[in-house]
PDB file of C-alpha atoms and ligand atoms in Angstrom:
ATOM      1  CA  MET A   1      15.017 -94.393  17.943  1.00 67.00           C
ATOM      2  CA  SER A   2      16.522 -93.453  21.906  1.00 94.00           C
ATOM      3  CA  ILE A   3      20.219 -93.769  21.168  1.00 97.00           C
ATOM      4  CA  ARG A   4      21.902 -92.311  18.524  1.00 98.00           C
ATOM      5  CA  ILE A   5      25.811 -91.528  18.075  1.00 98.00           C
ATOM      6  CA  GLY A   6      27.640 -88.808  16.486  1.00 98.00           C
ATOM      7  CA  TYR A   7      31.620 -88.285  14.704  1.00 98.00           C
ATOM      8  CA  GLY A   8      33.864 -85.274  14.714  1.00 98.00           C
ATOM      9  CA  TRP A   9      37.060 -84.547  13.797  1.00 98.00           C
ATOM     10  CA  ASP A  10      39.569 -81.123  13.330  1.00 97.00           C
ATOM     11  CA  SER A  11      42.693 -80.431  12.794  1.00 97.00           C
ATOM     12  CA  HIS A  12      44.562 -76.815  13.240  1.00 97.00           C
ATOM     13  CA  ALA A  13      48.235 -76.400  12.302  1.00 97.00           C
ATOM     14  CA  PHE A  14      50.662 -74.438  15.107  1.00 97.00           C
ATOM     15  CA  LYS A  15      51.041 -71.346  14.643  1.00 95.00           C
ATOM     16  CA  PRO A  16      54.306 -69.492  16.651  1.00 95.00           C
ATOM     17  CA  GLY A  17      52.777 -66.351  19.269  1.00 91.00           C
ATOM     18  CA  VAL A  18      49.137 -68.146  19.571  1.00 92.00           C
ATOM     19  CA  PRO A  19      47.942 -68.801  22.864  1.00 95.00           C
ATOM     20  CA  LEU A  20      47.349 -72.427  23.085  1.00 97.00           C
ATOM     21  CA  LYS A  21      44.202 -73.531  23.214  1.00 97.00           C
ATOM     22  CA  ILE A  22      42.517 -77.169  23.915  1.00 98.00           C
ATOM     23  CA  GLY A  23      39.904 -78.064  25.174  1.00 97.00           C
ATOM     24  CA  GLY A  24      38.797 -74.862  26.667  1.00 96.00           C
ATOM     25  CA  LEU A  25      42.109 -75.218  28.661  1.00 96.00           C
ATOM     26  CA  ALA A  26      44.966 -72.353  27.884  1.00 96.00           C
ATOM     27  CA  ILE A  27      48.122 -74.096  27.989  1.00 97.00           C
ATOM     28  CA  GLU A  28      51.596 -73.502  28.298  1.00 95.00           C
ATOM     29  CA  HIS A  29      53.336 -74.185  24.697  1.00 96.00           C
ATOM     30  CA  PRO A  30      55.354 -71.503  22.207  1.00 95.00           C
ATOM     31  CA  GLU A  31      53.103 -72.310  19.945  1.00 96.00           C
ATOM     32  CA  GLY A  32      49.412 -72.055  19.160  1.00 96.00           C
ATOM     33  CA  LEU A  33      47.246 -73.410  16.993  1.00 96.00           C
ATOM     34  CA  ALA A  34      46.661 -71.160  13.493  1.00 94.00           C
ATOM     35  CA  GLY A  35      42.468 -71.094  13.330  1.00 89.00           C
ATOM     36  CA  HIS A  36      40.032 -67.906  12.405  1.00 86.00           C
ATOM     37  CA  SER A  37      38.421 -68.847  15.763  1.00 89.00           C
ATOM     38  CA  ASP A  38      40.372 -69.841  18.802  1.00 93.00           C
ATOM     39  CA  GLY A  39      41.846 -72.979  17.133  1.00 95.00           C
ATOM     40  CA  ASP A  40      40.566 -75.196  20.048  1.00 97.00           C
ATOM     41  CA  VAL A  41      40.931 -78.398  18.223  1.00 98.00           C
ATOM     42  CA  LEU A  42      38.817 -80.514  20.672  1.00 98.00           C
ATOM     43  CA  LEU A  43      36.322 -78.110  21.642  1.00 98.00           C
ATOM     44  CA  HIS A  44      36.211 -78.607  17.681  1.00 97.00           C
ATOM     45  CA  ALA A  45      35.809 -82.158  17.075  1.00 98.00           C
ATOM     46  CA  ILE A  46      33.708 -82.777  20.172  1.00 98.00           C
ATOM     47  CA  THR A  47      31.439 -80.107  18.174  1.00 98.00           C
ATOM     48  CA  ASP A  48      31.011 -81.425  15.498  1.00 98.00           C
ATOM     49  CA  ALA A  49      30.135 -85.287  16.649  1.00 98.00           C
ATOM     50  CA  LEU A  50      27.659 -83.386  18.768  1.00 98.00           C
ATOM     51  CA  LEU A  51      26.001 -81.092  15.312  1.00 98.00           C
ATOM     52  CA  GLY A  52      26.661 -84.440  13.685  1.00 98.00           C
ATOM     53  CA  ALA A  53      24.353 -87.144  16.188  1.00 98.00           C
ATOM     54  CA  VAL A  54      21.588 -85.310  15.545  1.00 97.00           C
ATOM     55  CA  SER A  55      21.804 -84.650  11.998  1.00 97.00           C
ATOM     56  CA  ALA A  56      22.191 -80.541  12.564  1.00 96.00           C
ATOM     57  CA  GLY A  57      24.560 -80.023   9.735  1.00 94.00           C
ATOM     58  CA  ASP A  58      28.632 -78.790  11.051  1.00 94.00           C
ATOM     59  CA  ILE A  59      30.457 -76.357  12.845  1.00 93.00           C
ATOM     60  CA  GLY A  60      31.198 -74.467   9.761  1.00 89.00           C
ATOM     61  CA  SER A  61      27.580 -74.471   8.128  1.00 88.00           C
ATOM     62  CA  PHE A  62      26.657 -72.257  11.713  1.00 88.00           C
ATOM     63  CA  PHE A  63      29.612 -70.014  11.520  1.00 88.00           C
ATOM     64  CA  PRO A  64      31.740 -69.564   8.003  1.00 83.00           C
ATOM     65  CA  PRO A  65      35.095 -69.146   8.824  1.00 79.00           C
ATOM     66  CA  GLY A  66      34.947 -65.968   7.331  1.00 81.00           C
ATOM     67  CA  ASP A  67      32.421 -64.155   9.828  1.00 85.00           C
ATOM     68  CA  PRO A  68      34.175 -61.835  10.809  1.00 86.00           C
ATOM     69  CA  ARG A  69      32.097 -62.378  13.886  1.00 86.00           C
ATOM     70  CA  TRP A  70      34.265 -65.531  15.315  1.00 83.00           C
ATOM     71  CA  LYS A  71      37.151 -63.555  14.270  1.00 83.00           C
ATOM     72  CA  ASN A  72      39.295 -64.845  17.435  1.00 83.00           C
ATOM     73  CA  ALA A  73      36.281 -66.140  19.034  1.00 87.00           C
ATOM     74  CA  ASP A  74      36.088 -68.561  22.404  1.00 92.00           C
ATOM     75  CA  SER A  75      35.683 -72.059  20.823  1.00 94.00           C
ATOM     76  CA  SER A  76      33.188 -72.102  24.655  1.00 95.00           C
ATOM     77  CA  ILE A  77      30.161 -70.584  21.890  1.00 94.00           C
ATOM     78  CA  PHE A  78      30.037 -73.098  18.764  1.00 95.00           C
ATOM     79  CA  LEU A  79      29.757 -75.776  22.264  1.00 97.00           C
ATOM     80  CA  ASN A  80      27.218 -74.339  23.659  1.00 97.00           C
ATOM     81  CA  LEU A  81      24.981 -73.583  20.153  1.00 96.00           C
ATOM     82  CA  ALA A  82      25.453 -77.161  19.628  1.00 97.00           C
ATOM     83  CA  LEU A  83      24.254 -78.173  23.157  1.00 98.00           C
ATOM     84  CA  GLU A  84      21.372 -75.922  22.445  1.00 97.00           C
ATOM     85  CA  GLU A  85      21.063 -78.662  18.486  1.00 97.00           C
ATOM     86  CA  VAL A  86      21.082 -81.476  21.073  1.00 98.00           C
ATOM     87  CA  GLN A  87      18.526 -80.085  23.588  1.00 97.00           C
ATOM     88  CA  ASN A  88      15.619 -79.001  21.097  1.00 96.00           C
ATOM     89  CA  ALA A  89      15.765 -82.434  19.480  1.00 97.00           C
ATOM     90  CA  GLY A  90      15.539 -84.253  22.182  1.00 97.00           C
ATOM     91  CA  TYR A  91      18.303 -85.608  24.124  1.00 98.00           C
ATOM     92  CA  ARG A  92      20.918 -85.289  25.813  1.00 98.00           C
ATOM     93  CA  ILE A  93      25.252 -86.385  26.009  1.00 98.00           C
ATOM     94  CA  VAL A  94      25.527 -89.891  27.324  1.00 98.00           C
ATOM     95  CA  ASN A  95      29.290 -90.079  26.927  1.00 98.00           C
ATOM     96  CA  VAL A  96      31.724 -88.222  25.297  1.00 98.00           C
ATOM     97  CA  ASP A  97      35.191 -90.361  24.341  1.00 98.00           C
ATOM     98  CA  THR A  98      37.900 -88.603  22.619  1.00 98.00           C
ATOM     99  CA  THR A  99      41.682 -88.713  20.690  1.00 98.00           C
ATOM    100  CA  LEU A 100      44.346 -86.151  20.716  1.00 98.00           C
ATOM    101  CA  VAL A 101      46.790 -86.526  18.322  1.00 98.00           C
ATOM    102  CA  LEU A 102      49.982 -84.070  18.715  1.00 98.00           C
ATOM    103  CA  ALA A 103      53.492 -84.372  19.061  1.00 96.00           C
ATOM    104  CA  ALA A 104      53.854 -81.893  21.586  1.00 96.00           C
ATOM    105  CA  PRO A 105      53.013 -80.370  24.392  1.00 97.00           C
ATOM    106  CA  LYS A 106      53.009 -83.738  26.481  1.00 96.00           C
ATOM    107  CA  ILE A 107      48.830 -83.972  27.389  1.00 96.00           C
ATOM    108  CA  SER A 108      49.160 -86.620  29.337  1.00 94.00           C
ATOM    109  CA  PRO A 109      50.245 -84.250  32.290  1.00 95.00           C
ATOM    110  CA  ILE A 110      46.359 -81.764  31.496  1.00 96.00           C
ATOM    111  CA  ALA A 111      44.500 -84.309  30.557  1.00 96.00           C
ATOM    112  CA  GLY A 112      42.503 -85.249  33.885  1.00 96.00           C
ATOM    113  CA  GLU A 113      42.440 -81.029  34.490  1.00 97.00           C
ATOM    114  CA  MET A 114      41.240 -80.964  30.813  1.00 98.00           C
ATOM    115  CA  ARG A 115      38.804 -83.298  30.936  1.00 98.00           C
ATOM    116  CA  GLU A 116      37.455 -81.864  33.947  1.00 97.00           C
ATOM    117  CA  HIS A 117      37.404 -78.825  32.349  1.00 97.00           C
ATOM    118  CA  VAL A 118      35.780 -80.288  28.517  1.00 98.00           C
ATOM    119  CA  ALA A 119      33.586 -82.009  31.561  1.00 98.00           C
ATOM    120  CA  ASP A 120      31.608 -78.646  33.135  1.00 97.00           C
ATOM    121  CA  LEU A 121      31.541 -77.130  28.996  1.00 97.00           C
ATOM    122  CA  LEU A 122      29.345 -79.682  28.805  1.00 98.00           C
ATOM    123  CA  ASN A 123      27.667 -79.939  31.774  1.00 97.00           C
ATOM    124  CA  LEU A 124      28.287 -83.765  32.437  1.00 98.00           C
ATOM    125  CA  LYS A 125      30.631 -85.515  35.576  1.00 98.00           C
ATOM    126  CA  PRO A 126      34.009 -85.668  34.500  1.00 97.00           C
ATOM    127  CA  SER A 127      33.044 -89.033  34.507  1.00 98.00           C
ATOM    128  CA  ASP A 128      31.347 -89.241  31.346  1.00 98.00           C
ATOM    129  CA  VAL A 129      33.899 -87.818  29.042  1.00 98.00           C
ATOM    130  CA  SER A 130      37.660 -89.602  28.712  1.00 98.00           C
ATOM    131  CA  VAL A 131      40.053 -87.675  26.697  1.00 98.00           C
ATOM    132  CA  LYS A 132      42.880 -89.375  25.456  1.00 97.00           C
ATOM    133  CA  ALA A 133      46.310 -88.041  23.167  1.00 97.00           C
ATOM    134  CA  LYS A 134      48.535 -90.118  21.189  1.00 97.00           C
ATOM    135  CA  THR A 135      52.358 -89.228  19.320  1.00 96.00           C
ATOM    136  CA  PRO A 136      51.553 -88.950  15.610  1.00 95.00           C
ATOM    137  CA  GLU A 137      53.735 -91.604  14.986  1.00 93.00           C
ATOM    138  CA  GLY A 138      54.944 -91.897  11.196  1.00 94.00           C
ATOM    139  CA  LEU A 139      52.246 -89.225   9.703  1.00 94.00           C
ATOM    140  CA  ASN A 140      54.535 -86.553   9.143  1.00 93.00           C
ATOM    141  CA  VAL A 141      52.196 -84.514  10.737  1.00 93.00           C
ATOM    142  CA  ASP A 142      54.749 -82.952  13.972  1.00 92.00           C
ATOM    143  CA  HIS A 143      53.305 -78.795  13.116  1.00 95.00           C
ATOM    144  CA  VAL A 144      50.111 -79.806  12.951  1.00 97.00           C
ATOM    145  CA  ALA A 145      47.663 -81.170  16.177  1.00 98.00           C
ATOM    146  CA  GLN A 146      44.441 -83.509  15.183  1.00 98.00           C
ATOM    147  CA  ALA A 147      41.259 -84.249  17.644  1.00 98.00           C
ATOM    148  CA  HIS A 148      38.577 -87.136  16.857  1.00 98.00           C
ATOM    149  CA  ALA A 149      35.396 -87.363  18.884  1.00 98.00           C
ATOM    150  CA  VAL A 150      32.374 -89.712  19.888  1.00 98.00           C
ATOM    151  CA  VAL A 151      29.372 -89.030  21.651  1.00 98.00           C
ATOM    152  CA  LEU A 152      26.056 -90.856  22.162  1.00 98.00           C
ATOM    153  CA  LEU A 153      23.447 -89.481  22.718  1.00 98.00           C
ATOM    154  CA  GLU A 154      20.080 -90.667  24.681  1.00 98.00           C
ATOM    155  CA  LYS A 155      16.411 -89.757  23.866  1.00 97.00           C
ATOM    156  CA  GLN A 156      15.111 -87.004  26.952  1.00 92.00           C
ATOM    157  CA  LYS A 157      12.420 -89.013  29.260  1.00 82.00           C
ATOM    158  CA  ASP A 158       9.178 -87.482  29.154  1.00 68.00           C
ATOM    159  CA  MET A 159       8.317 -85.929  32.012  1.00 54.00           C
ATOM    160  CA  PRO A 160       5.561 -86.973  34.422  1.00 54.00           C
ATOM    161  CA  GLU A 161       4.005 -83.197  35.263  1.00 51.00           C
ATOM    162  CA  LEU A 162       4.091 -82.480  31.413  1.00 52.00           C
ATOM    163  CA  ARG A 163       1.440 -86.005  30.565  1.00 53.00           C
ATOM    164  CA  SER A 164      -0.558 -84.891  33.072  1.00 57.00           C
ATOM    165  CA  ILE A 165      -0.735 -81.404  33.679  1.00 57.00           C
ATOM    166  CA  SER A 166      -4.582 -80.553  32.459  1.00 59.00           C
ATOM    167  CA  ASP A 167      -5.970 -82.798  34.816  1.00 59.00           C
ATOM    168  CA  VAL A 168      -3.893 -80.253  38.142  1.00 57.00           C
ATOM    169  CA  ILE A 169      -4.339 -77.485  36.712  1.00 63.00           C
ATOM    170  CA  GLU A 170      -7.145 -75.467  38.035  1.00 66.00           C
ATOM    171  CA  SER A 171      -6.018 -71.890  37.686  1.00 71.00           C
ATOM    172  CA  GLN A 172      -4.331 -68.964  35.710  1.00 73.00           C
ATOM    173  CA  LYS A 173      -1.536 -69.705  39.172  1.00 74.00           C
ATOM    174  CA  GLN A 174      -1.819 -72.837  39.751  1.00 76.00           C
ATOM    175  CA  LEU A 175      -0.259 -73.346  36.101  1.00 75.00           C
ATOM    176  CA  GLU A 176       2.598 -70.703  36.705  1.00 79.00           C
ATOM    177  CA  ASP A 177       3.718 -71.994  39.463  1.00 78.00           C
ATOM    178  CA  VAL A 178       3.815 -75.293  37.438  1.00 71.00           C
ATOM    179  CA  VAL A 179       5.391 -73.970  34.595  1.00 74.00           C
ATOM    180  CA  GLN A 180       7.806 -72.289  37.003  1.00 78.00           C
ATOM    181  CA  ASP A 181       8.551 -75.725  38.675  1.00 76.00           C
ATOM    182  CA  LEU A 182       9.283 -77.626  35.429  1.00 72.00           C
ATOM    183  CA  VAL A 183      11.814 -74.189  34.703  1.00 73.00           C
ATOM    184  CA  SER A 184      13.516 -74.601  37.758  1.00 75.00           C
ATOM    185  CA  GLN A 185      13.729 -78.844  37.168  1.00 71.00           C
ATOM    186  CA  VAL A 186      15.316 -77.767  33.693  1.00 67.00           C
ATOM    187  CA  HIS A 187      18.153 -75.214  34.182  1.00 65.00           C
ATOM    188  CA  GLY A 188      18.179 -76.782  38.075  1.00 65.00           C
ATOM    189  CA  VAL A 189      18.255 -73.248  39.109  1.00 60.00           C
ATOM    190  CA  GLU A 190      15.188 -71.649  42.224  1.00 57.00           C
ATOM    191  CA  PRO A 191      12.860 -70.167  40.181  1.00 50.00           C
ATOM    192  CA  ARG A 192      13.346 -66.319  40.749  1.00 52.00           C
ATOM    193  CA  ALA A 193      10.136 -63.919  42.170  1.00 53.00           C
ATOM    194  CA  VAL A 194       7.647 -63.015  38.935  1.00 49.00           C
ATOM    195  CA  SER A 195       6.477 -59.718  39.055  1.00 49.00           C
ATOM    196  CA  ARG A 196       2.390 -59.256  39.287  1.00 47.00           C
ATOM    197  CA  PRO A 197       0.571 -56.380  38.993  1.00 45.00           C
ATOM    198  CA  PRO A 198       0.004 -54.888  41.760  1.00 48.00           C
ATOM    199  CA  PHE A 199      -4.251 -54.943  41.548  1.00 45.00           C
ATOM    200  CA  ASP A 200      -6.817 -58.017  41.149  1.00 47.00           C
ATOM    201  CA  THR A 201      -7.625 -58.454  37.591  1.00 45.00           C
ATOM    202  CA  ASP A 202     -11.718 -58.744  38.728  1.00 44.00           C
ATOM    203  CA  ASP A 203     -10.165 -54.550  39.491  1.00 38.00           C
ATOM    204  CA  ILE A 204     -10.757 -54.088  35.600  1.00 39.00           C
ATOM    205  CA  THR A 205     -13.789 -52.977  34.324  1.00 35.00           C
TER     206      THR A 205
HETATM  207 MG1   MG B   1      38.547 -76.229  13.910  1.00 95.31          MG
END
């Protein structure tokens, strides 16, 4: 199968005296979201959607709420693990759609900034991320923030270099160069200088 879908949902109650963080964005508000971590309801929902899309469990199975290591943790840690799971399964994100449900603060003035921030965390273009917000009309949950997230993944393209690698490799040096090129393509970074021993292996006799 070349595409997969994932869905995540989360909720956190508001609590006075806690900084409010949604979508990785610090928001001016008298209350924050209570939680073992930083309570970022949106990042938790996206994390669960990503893990669900590759059938890799859920956020609680990787980061148990009672574990002291995750006390007040930045939720981008959870998101990064989910991104690794997606990559390890051989998929990449096509797009992410989310809906926040909360009475306050108003999200519309900061939705664009939040979208850019989430896109940045996911290594996506902002146009591949959607952040919508609604108030919880008739639900009687005005002191709670909820988030829904849907992600679409597609299978990563096979790299042609890997299929033909045995045809072009003639020496250890060539192999190292090809591996460096592949690594820099995947990570989008310049190949780093490789330190080599100051002697030729033929000298060791
Ligand atoms: Mg949560």
